[in-house]
PDB file of C-alpha atoms in Angstrom:
ATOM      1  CA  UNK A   1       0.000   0.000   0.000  1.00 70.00           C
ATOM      2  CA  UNK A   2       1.199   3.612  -0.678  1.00 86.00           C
ATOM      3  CA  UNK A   3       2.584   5.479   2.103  1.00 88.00           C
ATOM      4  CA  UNK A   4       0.379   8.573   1.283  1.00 92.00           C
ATOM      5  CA  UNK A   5      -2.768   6.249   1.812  1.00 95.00           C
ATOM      6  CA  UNK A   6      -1.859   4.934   4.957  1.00 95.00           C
ATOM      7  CA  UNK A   7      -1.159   8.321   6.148  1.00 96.00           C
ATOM      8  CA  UNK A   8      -4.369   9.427   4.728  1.00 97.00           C
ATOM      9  CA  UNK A   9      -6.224   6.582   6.498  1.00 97.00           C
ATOM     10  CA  UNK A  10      -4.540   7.337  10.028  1.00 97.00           C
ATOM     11  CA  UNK A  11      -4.981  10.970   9.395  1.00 98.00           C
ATOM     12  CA  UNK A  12      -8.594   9.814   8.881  1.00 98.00           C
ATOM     13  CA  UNK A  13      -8.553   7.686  12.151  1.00 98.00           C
ATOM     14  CA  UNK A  14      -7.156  10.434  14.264  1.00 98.00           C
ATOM     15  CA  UNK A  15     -10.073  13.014  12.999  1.00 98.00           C
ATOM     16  CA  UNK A  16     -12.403  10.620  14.073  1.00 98.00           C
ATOM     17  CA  UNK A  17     -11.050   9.941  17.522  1.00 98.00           C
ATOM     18  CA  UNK A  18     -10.935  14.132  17.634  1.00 98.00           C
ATOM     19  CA  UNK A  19     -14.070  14.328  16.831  1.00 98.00           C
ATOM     20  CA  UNK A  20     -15.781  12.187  19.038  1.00 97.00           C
ATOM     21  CA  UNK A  21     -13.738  13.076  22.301  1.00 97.00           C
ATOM     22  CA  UNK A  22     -15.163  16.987  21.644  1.00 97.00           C
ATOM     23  CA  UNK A  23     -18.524  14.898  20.720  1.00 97.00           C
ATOM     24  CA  UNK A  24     -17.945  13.634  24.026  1.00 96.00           C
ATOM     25  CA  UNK A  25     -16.979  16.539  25.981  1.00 96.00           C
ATOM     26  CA  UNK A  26     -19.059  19.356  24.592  1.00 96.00           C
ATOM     27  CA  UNK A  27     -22.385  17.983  23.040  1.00 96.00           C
ATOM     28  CA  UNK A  28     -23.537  14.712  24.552  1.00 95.00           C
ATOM     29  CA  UNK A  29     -23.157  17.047  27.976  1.00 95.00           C
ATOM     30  CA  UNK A  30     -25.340  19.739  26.271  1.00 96.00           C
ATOM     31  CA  UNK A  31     -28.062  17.197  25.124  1.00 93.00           C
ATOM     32  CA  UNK A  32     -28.413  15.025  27.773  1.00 92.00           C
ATOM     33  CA  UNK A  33     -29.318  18.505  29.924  1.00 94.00           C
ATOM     34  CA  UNK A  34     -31.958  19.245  26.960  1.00 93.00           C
ATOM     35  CA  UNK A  35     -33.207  16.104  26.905  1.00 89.00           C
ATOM     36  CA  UNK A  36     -33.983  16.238  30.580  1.00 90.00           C
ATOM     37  CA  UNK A  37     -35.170  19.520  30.505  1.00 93.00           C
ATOM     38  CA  UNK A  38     -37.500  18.679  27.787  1.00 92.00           C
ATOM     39  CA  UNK A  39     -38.962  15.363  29.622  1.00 87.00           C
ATOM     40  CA  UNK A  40     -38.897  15.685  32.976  1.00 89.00           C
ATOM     41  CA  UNK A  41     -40.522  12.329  33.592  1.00 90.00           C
ATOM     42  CA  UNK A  42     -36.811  10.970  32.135  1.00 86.00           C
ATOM     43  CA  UNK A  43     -34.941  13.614  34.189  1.00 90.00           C
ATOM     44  CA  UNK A  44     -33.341  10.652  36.485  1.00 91.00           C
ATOM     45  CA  UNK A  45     -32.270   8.599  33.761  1.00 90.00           C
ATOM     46  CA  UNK A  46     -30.266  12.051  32.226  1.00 91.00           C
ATOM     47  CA  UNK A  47     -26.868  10.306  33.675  1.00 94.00           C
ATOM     48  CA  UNK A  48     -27.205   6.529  33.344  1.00 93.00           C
ATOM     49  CA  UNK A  49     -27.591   7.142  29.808  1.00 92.00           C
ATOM     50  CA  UNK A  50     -24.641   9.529  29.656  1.00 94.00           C
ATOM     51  CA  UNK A  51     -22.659   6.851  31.708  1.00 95.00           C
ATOM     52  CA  UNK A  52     -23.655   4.199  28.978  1.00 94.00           C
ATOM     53  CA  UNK A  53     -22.757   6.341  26.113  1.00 94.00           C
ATOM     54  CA  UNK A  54     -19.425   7.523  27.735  1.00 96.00           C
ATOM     55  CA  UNK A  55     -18.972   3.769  28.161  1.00 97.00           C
ATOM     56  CA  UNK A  56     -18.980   3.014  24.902  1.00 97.00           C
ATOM     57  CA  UNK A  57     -16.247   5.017  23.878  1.00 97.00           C
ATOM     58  CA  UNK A  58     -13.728   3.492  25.952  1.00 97.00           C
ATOM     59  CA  UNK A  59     -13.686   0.312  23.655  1.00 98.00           C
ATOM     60  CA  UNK A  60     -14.443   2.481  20.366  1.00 98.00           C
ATOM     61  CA  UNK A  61     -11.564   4.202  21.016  1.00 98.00           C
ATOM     62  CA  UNK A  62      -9.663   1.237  21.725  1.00 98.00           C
ATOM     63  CA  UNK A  63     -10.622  -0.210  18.464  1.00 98.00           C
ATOM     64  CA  UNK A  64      -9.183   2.758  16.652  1.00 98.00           C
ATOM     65  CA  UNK A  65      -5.999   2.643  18.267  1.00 98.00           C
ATOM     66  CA  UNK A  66      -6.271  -1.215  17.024  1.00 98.00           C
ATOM     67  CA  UNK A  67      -6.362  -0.081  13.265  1.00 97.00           C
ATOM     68  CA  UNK A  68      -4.077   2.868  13.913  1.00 98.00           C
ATOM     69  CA  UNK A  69      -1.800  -0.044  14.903  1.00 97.00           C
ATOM     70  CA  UNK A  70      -2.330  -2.433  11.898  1.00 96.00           C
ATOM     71  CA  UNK A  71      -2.154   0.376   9.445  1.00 96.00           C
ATOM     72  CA  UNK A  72       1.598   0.556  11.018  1.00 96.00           C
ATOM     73  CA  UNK A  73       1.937  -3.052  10.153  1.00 96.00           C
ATOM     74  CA  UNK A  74       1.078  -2.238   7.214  1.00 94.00           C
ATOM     75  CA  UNK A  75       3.768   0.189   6.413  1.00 94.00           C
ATOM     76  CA  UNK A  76       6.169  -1.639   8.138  1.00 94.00           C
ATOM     77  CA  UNK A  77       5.588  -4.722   5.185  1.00 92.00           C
ATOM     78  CA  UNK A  78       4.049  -6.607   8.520  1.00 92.00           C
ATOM     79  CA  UNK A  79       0.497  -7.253   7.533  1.00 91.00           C
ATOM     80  CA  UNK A  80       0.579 -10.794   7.353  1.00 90.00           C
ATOM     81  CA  UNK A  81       1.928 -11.200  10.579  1.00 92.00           C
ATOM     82  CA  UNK A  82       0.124 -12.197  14.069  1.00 93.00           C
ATOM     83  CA  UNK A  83       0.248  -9.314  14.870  1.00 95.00           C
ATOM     84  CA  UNK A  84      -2.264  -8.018  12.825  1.00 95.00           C
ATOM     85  CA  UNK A  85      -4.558 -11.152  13.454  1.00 95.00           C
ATOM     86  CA  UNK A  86      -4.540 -10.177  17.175  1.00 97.00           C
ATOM     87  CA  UNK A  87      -5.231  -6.736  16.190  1.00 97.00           C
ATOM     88  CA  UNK A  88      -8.123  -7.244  14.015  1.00 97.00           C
ATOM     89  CA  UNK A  89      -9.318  -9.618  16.674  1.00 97.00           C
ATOM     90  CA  UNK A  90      -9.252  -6.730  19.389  1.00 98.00           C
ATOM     91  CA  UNK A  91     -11.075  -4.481  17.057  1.00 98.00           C
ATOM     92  CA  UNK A  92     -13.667  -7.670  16.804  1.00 98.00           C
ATOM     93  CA  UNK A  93     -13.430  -7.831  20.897  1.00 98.00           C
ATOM     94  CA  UNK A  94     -13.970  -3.690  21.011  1.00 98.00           C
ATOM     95  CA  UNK A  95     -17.318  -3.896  18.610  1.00 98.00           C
ATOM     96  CA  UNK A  96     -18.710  -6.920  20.203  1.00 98.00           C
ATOM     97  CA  UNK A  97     -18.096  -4.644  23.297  1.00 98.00           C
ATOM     98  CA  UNK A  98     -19.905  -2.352  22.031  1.00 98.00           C
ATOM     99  CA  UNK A  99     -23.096  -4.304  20.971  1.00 98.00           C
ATOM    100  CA  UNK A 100     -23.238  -5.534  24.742  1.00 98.00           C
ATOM    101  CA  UNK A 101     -23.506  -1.812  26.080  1.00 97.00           C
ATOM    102  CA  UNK A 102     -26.004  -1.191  23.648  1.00 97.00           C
ATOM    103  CA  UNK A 103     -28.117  -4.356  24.262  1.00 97.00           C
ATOM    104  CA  UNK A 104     -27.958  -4.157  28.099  1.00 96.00           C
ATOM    105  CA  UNK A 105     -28.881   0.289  27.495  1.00 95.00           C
ATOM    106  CA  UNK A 106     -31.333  -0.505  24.958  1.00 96.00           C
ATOM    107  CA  UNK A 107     -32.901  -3.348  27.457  1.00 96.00           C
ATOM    108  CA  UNK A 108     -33.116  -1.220  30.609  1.00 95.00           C
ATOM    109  CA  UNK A 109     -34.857   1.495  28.605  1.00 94.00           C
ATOM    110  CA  UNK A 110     -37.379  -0.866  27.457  1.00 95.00           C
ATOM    111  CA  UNK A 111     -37.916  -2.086  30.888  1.00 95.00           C
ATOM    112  CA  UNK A 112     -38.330   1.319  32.188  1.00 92.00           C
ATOM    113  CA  UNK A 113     -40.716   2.398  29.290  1.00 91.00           C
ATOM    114  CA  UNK A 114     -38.551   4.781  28.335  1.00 90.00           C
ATOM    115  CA  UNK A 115     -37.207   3.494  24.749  1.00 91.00           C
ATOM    116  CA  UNK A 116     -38.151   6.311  22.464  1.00 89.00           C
ATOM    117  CA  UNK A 117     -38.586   4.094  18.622  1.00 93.00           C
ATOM    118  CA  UNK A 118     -36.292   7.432  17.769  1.00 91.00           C
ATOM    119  CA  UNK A 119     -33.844   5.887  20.312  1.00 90.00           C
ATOM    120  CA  UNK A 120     -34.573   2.473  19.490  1.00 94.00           C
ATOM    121  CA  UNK A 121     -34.002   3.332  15.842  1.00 97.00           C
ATOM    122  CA  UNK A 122     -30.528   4.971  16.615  1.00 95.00           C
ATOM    123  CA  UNK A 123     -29.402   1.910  18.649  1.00 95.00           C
ATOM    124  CA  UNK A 124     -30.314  -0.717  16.725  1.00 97.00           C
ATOM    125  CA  UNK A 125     -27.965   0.836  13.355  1.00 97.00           C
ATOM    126  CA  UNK A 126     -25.228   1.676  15.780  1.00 97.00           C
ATOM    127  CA  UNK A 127     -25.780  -2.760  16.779  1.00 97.00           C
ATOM    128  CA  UNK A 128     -26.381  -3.622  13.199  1.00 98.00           C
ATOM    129  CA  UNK A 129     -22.797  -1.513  12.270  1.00 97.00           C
ATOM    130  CA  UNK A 130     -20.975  -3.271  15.236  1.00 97.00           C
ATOM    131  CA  UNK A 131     -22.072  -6.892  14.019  1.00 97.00           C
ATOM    132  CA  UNK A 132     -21.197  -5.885  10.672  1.00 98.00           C
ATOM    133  CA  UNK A 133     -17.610  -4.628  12.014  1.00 97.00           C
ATOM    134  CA  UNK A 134     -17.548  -7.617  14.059  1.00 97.00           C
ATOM    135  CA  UNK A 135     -18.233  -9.912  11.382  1.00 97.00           C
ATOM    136  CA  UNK A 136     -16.064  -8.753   8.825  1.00 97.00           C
ATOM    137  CA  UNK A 137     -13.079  -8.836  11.283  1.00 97.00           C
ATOM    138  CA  UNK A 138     -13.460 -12.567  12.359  1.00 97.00           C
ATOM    139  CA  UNK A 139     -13.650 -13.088   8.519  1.00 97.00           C
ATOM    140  CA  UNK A 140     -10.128 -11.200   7.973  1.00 96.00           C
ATOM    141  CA  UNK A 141      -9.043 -12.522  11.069  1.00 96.00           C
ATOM    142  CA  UNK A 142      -9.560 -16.138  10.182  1.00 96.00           C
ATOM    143  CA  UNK A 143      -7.915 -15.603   6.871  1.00 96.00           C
ATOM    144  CA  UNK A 144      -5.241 -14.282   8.013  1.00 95.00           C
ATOM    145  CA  UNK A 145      -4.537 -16.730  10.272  1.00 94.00           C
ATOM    146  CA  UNK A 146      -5.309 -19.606   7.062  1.00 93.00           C
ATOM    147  CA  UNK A 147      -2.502 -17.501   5.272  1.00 91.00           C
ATOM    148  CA  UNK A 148      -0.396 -17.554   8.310  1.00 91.00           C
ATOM    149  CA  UNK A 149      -0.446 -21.621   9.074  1.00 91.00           C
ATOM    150  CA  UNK A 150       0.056 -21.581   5.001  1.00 91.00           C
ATOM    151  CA  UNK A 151       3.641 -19.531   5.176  1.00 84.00           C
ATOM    152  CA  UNK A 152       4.849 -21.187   8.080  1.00 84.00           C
ATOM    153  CA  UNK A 153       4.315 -24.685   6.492  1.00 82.00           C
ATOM    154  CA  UNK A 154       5.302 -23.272   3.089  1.00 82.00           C
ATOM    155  CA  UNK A 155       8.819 -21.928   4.967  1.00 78.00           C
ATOM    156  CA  UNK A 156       9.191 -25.622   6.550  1.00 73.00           C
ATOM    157  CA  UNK A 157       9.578 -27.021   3.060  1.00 74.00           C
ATOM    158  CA  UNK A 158      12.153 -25.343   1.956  1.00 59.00           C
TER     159      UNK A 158
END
């Protein structure tokens, strides 16, 4: 791969990981307040949903560090290396992670009555992304271990 696309991509990674921590720290703050303000009825649940949002960040972050690293491997010629498998099978951990918060939020708003369909909506594309990521990980993650057992038998032979 090009070195001006991989530092495109983890130029990309690091605007993303900008943007969310001032996501984080200015607007989620700012809407949760609004939100309460606006149904007061839902007033107490204004900080176990920030809590559950805020904890979801911890392993999205994680997971961009995760490709942040492989994209070095990449550069470094090290993409077929285990490395990478146990990178790309971090960023699997990180998204299944993610789905868990989401399920377990998602489940305690319904029990509550409080699961707007707007909400429901939001959280079940933010699941349906995570499975996606999730799935198409294990997939490169499985291959690359295939192509891995491959070399090192191929390398034994000679």
């Amino acid at each position: 791969m090009k070195k001006g696309t991989i530092h495109f991509l983890k130029a990309t990674i690091m605007s993303i990981a900008v943007t969310i921590l001032l996501l984080c720290m200015f607007l989620l703050p700012q809407q949760a307040e609004n939100a309460a303000q606006q149904a007061p009825e839902f007033a107490s649940l204004q900080y176990p949903v920030l809590f559950g949002l805020y904890a979801t960040v911890v392993p999205f972050f994680l997971a961009l560090y995760q490709a942040y690293k492989l994209l070095d491997l990449i550069a470094d010629r090290r993409a077929f290396s285990s490395s990478s498998a146990a990178a790309l099978g971090r960023i699997k951990s990180s998204a299944f992670a993610i789905m868990l918060i989401y399920i377990a939020g998602m489940v305690m708003l319904a029990i509550m009555s409080a699961l707007h369909p707007g909400i429901a909506l939001v959280g079940l594309v933010i699941l349906f992304a995570c499975l996606t990521i999730a799935t198409f990980t294990a997939v490169l993650q499985t291959l690359l271990k295939d192509a891995l057992k491959l070399k090192s038998e191929h390398d034994l032979t000679i």
